[in-house]
Amino acid sequence: MSTAAEFADQLRTAHLRVTRPRLAALAAVEARPHADTSSIIDAVRAELPNVSHQAVYDSLNTLTDTGLVRRIQPAGSVARYELRVGDNHHHLVCRSCGAIEDVDCTIGEAPCLAAPAGHGFIIDEAEVVFWGVCPDCSTASS
């Protein structure tokens, strides 16, 4: 687990002001990988009871925009957040309970996949979501 001082250094390195909502949001995302916005707001408010929902939303948007936090949104899911950034990893999503797990890049380095040529895009990221049933749900249904 990171310390408040480490999070403050990350904010400064990203040229952001160090604020209590941003520090609390980073800590909440670290403690709850793939948590949704509501869960992050609840965690931040447990630490800062008077913080507004908007302050947490703004913090998450800023942290995402600067690359300190990654926002993912598998099909049919609300936005979720994680601190694992910059490695272009993928995700496993359980169709039953919605659990999400990280999976390392399947082929080499980012963007991990080769898109068809001829479209003129310079590709820097590939987002892959693997869907299935997690071990807990598969044993529960047996």
GROMACS .gro file of C-alpha atoms in nm:
model
  142
    1MET     CA    1   0.000   0.000   0.000
    2SER     CA    2   0.123   0.345  -0.089
    3THR     CA    3   0.155   0.622   0.167
    4ALA     CA    4  -0.002   0.966   0.149
    5ALA     CA    5   0.347   1.107   0.087
    6GLU     CA    6   0.393   0.875  -0.213
    7PHE     CA    7   0.056   0.976  -0.354
    8ALA     CA    8   0.143   1.343  -0.297
    9ASP     CA    9   0.468   1.292  -0.492
   10GLN     CA   10   0.272   1.133  -0.778
   11LEU     CA   11   0.034   1.431  -0.785
   12ARG     CA   12   0.322   1.680  -0.787
   13THR     CA   13   0.501   1.486  -1.063
   14ALA     CA   14   0.181   1.512  -1.269
   15HIS     CA   15   0.178   1.889  -1.197
   16LEU     CA   16  -0.137   1.864  -0.988
   17ARG     CA   17  -0.216   2.034  -0.660
   18VAL     CA   18  -0.211   1.797  -0.366
   19THR     CA   19  -0.563   1.801  -0.220
   20ARG     CA   20  -0.725   1.580   0.040
   21PRO     CA   21  -0.994   1.453  -0.203
   22ARG     CA   22  -0.729   1.355  -0.459
   23LEU     CA   23  -0.520   1.177  -0.196
   24ALA     CA   24  -0.827   0.998  -0.062
   25ALA     CA   25  -0.940   0.901  -0.414
   26LEU     CA   26  -0.598   0.755  -0.496
   27ALA     CA   27  -0.599   0.558  -0.171
   28ALA     CA   28  -0.953   0.432  -0.239
   29VAL     CA   29  -0.867   0.320  -0.591
   30GLU     CA   30  -0.555   0.144  -0.466
   31ALA     CA   31  -0.748  -0.036  -0.191
   32ARG     CA   32  -1.033  -0.134  -0.427
   33PRO     CA   33  -0.903  -0.215  -0.776
   34HIS     CA   34  -1.182  -0.206  -1.034
   35ALA     CA   35  -1.420  -0.029  -0.793
   36ASP     CA   36  -1.705   0.172  -0.936
   37THR     CA   37  -1.756   0.542  -0.873
   38SER     CA   38  -2.009   0.488  -0.594
   39SER     CA   39  -1.770   0.262  -0.404
   40ILE     CA   40  -1.490   0.516  -0.441
   41ILE     CA   41  -1.718   0.797  -0.320
   42ASP     CA   42  -1.815   0.587  -0.015
   43ALA     CA   43  -1.450   0.515   0.064
   44VAL     CA   44  -1.348   0.879   0.027
   45ARG     CA   45  -1.641   0.994   0.242
   46ALA     CA   46  -1.541   0.745   0.512
   47GLU     CA   47  -1.214   0.938   0.535
   48LEU     CA   48  -1.351   1.285   0.450
   49PRO     CA   49  -1.717   1.292   0.559
   50ASN     CA   50  -1.784   1.642   0.427
   51VAL     CA   51  -1.643   1.594   0.078
   52SER     CA   52  -1.898   1.639  -0.199
   53HIS     CA   53  -1.977   1.381  -0.463
   54GLN     CA   54  -1.870   1.637  -0.723
   55ALA     CA   55  -1.525   1.675  -0.562
   56VAL     CA   56  -1.471   1.300  -0.590
   57TYR     CA   57  -1.597   1.293  -0.950
   58ASP     CA   58  -1.368   1.584  -1.035
   59SER     CA   59  -1.074   1.413  -0.863
   60LEU     CA   60  -1.132   1.088  -1.054
   61ASN     CA   61  -1.161   1.276  -1.384
   62THR     CA   62  -0.842   1.470  -1.319
   63LEU     CA   63  -0.653   1.160  -1.205
   64THR     CA   64  -0.771   0.975  -1.515
   65ASP     CA   65  -0.690   1.265  -1.750
   66THR     CA   66  -0.334   1.283  -1.616
   67GLY     CA   67  -0.279   0.907  -1.637
   68LEU     CA   68  -0.249   0.840  -1.265
   69VAL     CA   69  -0.567   0.631  -1.270
   70ARG     CA   70  -0.711   0.415  -1.547
   71ARG     CA   71  -1.084   0.415  -1.616
   72ILE     CA   72  -1.233   0.103  -1.769
   73GLN     CA   73  -1.592   0.034  -1.866
   74PRO     CA   74  -1.664  -0.318  -1.986
   75ALA     CA   75  -1.982  -0.345  -2.194
   76GLY     CA   76  -2.292  -0.319  -1.978
   77SER     CA   77  -2.093  -0.201  -1.676
   78VAL     CA   78  -2.049   0.130  -1.500
   79ALA     CA   79  -1.709   0.300  -1.506
   80ARG     CA   80  -1.448   0.139  -1.286
   81TYR     CA   81  -1.105   0.259  -1.179
   82GLU     CA   82  -0.762   0.113  -1.116
   83LEU     CA   83  -0.408   0.231  -1.047
   84ARG     CA   84  -0.243  -0.015  -1.284
   85VAL     CA   85  -0.164   0.220  -1.571
   86GLY     CA   86   0.077   0.231  -1.861
   87ASP     CA   87   0.115  -0.140  -1.928
   88ASN     CA   88  -0.189  -0.194  -2.153
   89HIS     CA   89  -0.305  -0.500  -1.961
   90HIS     CA   90  -0.642  -0.661  -2.027
   91HIS     CA   91  -0.933  -0.774  -1.809
   92LEU     CA   92  -1.134  -1.086  -1.734
   93VAL     CA   93  -1.498  -1.013  -1.649
   94CYS     CA   94  -1.739  -1.260  -1.491
   95ARG     CA   95  -2.073  -1.266  -1.671
   96SER     CA   96  -2.246  -1.377  -1.353
   97CYS     CA   97  -2.121  -1.157  -1.068
   98GLY     CA   98  -1.928  -0.889  -1.258
   99ALA     CA   99  -1.593  -0.961  -1.089
  100ILE     CA  100  -1.299  -0.816  -1.281
  101GLU     CA  101  -0.943  -0.947  -1.283
  102ASP     CA  102  -0.632  -0.811  -1.453
  103VAL     CA  103  -0.461  -1.017  -1.721
  104ASP     CA  104  -0.120  -0.934  -1.861
  105CYS     CA  105  -0.087  -0.836  -2.224
  106THR     CA  106  -0.142  -1.147  -2.433
  107ILE     CA  107   0.115  -1.081  -2.707
  108GLY     CA  108   0.432  -0.880  -2.647
  109GLU     CA  109   0.429  -0.511  -2.569
  110ALA     CA  110   0.156  -0.250  -2.609
  111PRO     CA  111  -0.063  -0.239  -2.805
  112CYS     CA  112  -0.042  -0.623  -2.784
  113LEU     CA  113  -0.242  -0.678  -3.102
  114ALA     CA  114  -0.196  -0.592  -3.465
  115ALA     CA  115  -0.486  -0.409  -3.628
  116PRO     CA  116  -0.554  -0.444  -3.999
  117ALA     CA  117  -0.336  -0.210  -4.203
  118GLY     CA  118  -0.466   0.059  -4.433
  119HIS     CA  119  -0.681   0.267  -4.200
  120GLY     CA  120  -0.417   0.532  -4.136
  121PHE     CA  121  -0.435   0.513  -3.757
  122ILE     CA  122  -0.129   0.526  -3.535
  123ILE     CA  123  -0.231   0.275  -3.270
  124ASP     CA  124  -0.096   0.308  -2.917
  125GLU     CA  125  -0.337   0.094  -2.716
  126ALA     CA  126  -0.554  -0.213  -2.754
  127GLU     CA  127  -0.835  -0.285  -2.511
  128VAL     CA  128  -0.929  -0.648  -2.473
  129VAL     CA  129  -1.194  -0.782  -2.238
  130PHE     CA  130  -1.225  -1.155  -2.186
  131TRP     CA  131  -1.571  -1.264  -2.072
  132GLY     CA  132  -1.653  -1.581  -1.883
  133VAL     CA  133  -1.757  -1.712  -1.543
  134CYS     CA  134  -1.528  -1.674  -1.240
  135PRO     CA  135  -1.432  -1.974  -1.024
  136ASP     CA  136  -1.674  -1.877  -0.743
  137CYS     CA  137  -1.972  -1.851  -0.978
  138SER     CA  138  -1.884  -2.164  -1.172
  139THR     CA  139  -1.870  -2.375  -0.853
  140ALA     CA  140  -2.190  -2.214  -0.722
  141SER     CA  141  -2.381  -2.315  -1.034
  142SER     CA  142  -2.255  -2.674  -1.028
   0.00000   0.00000   0.00000
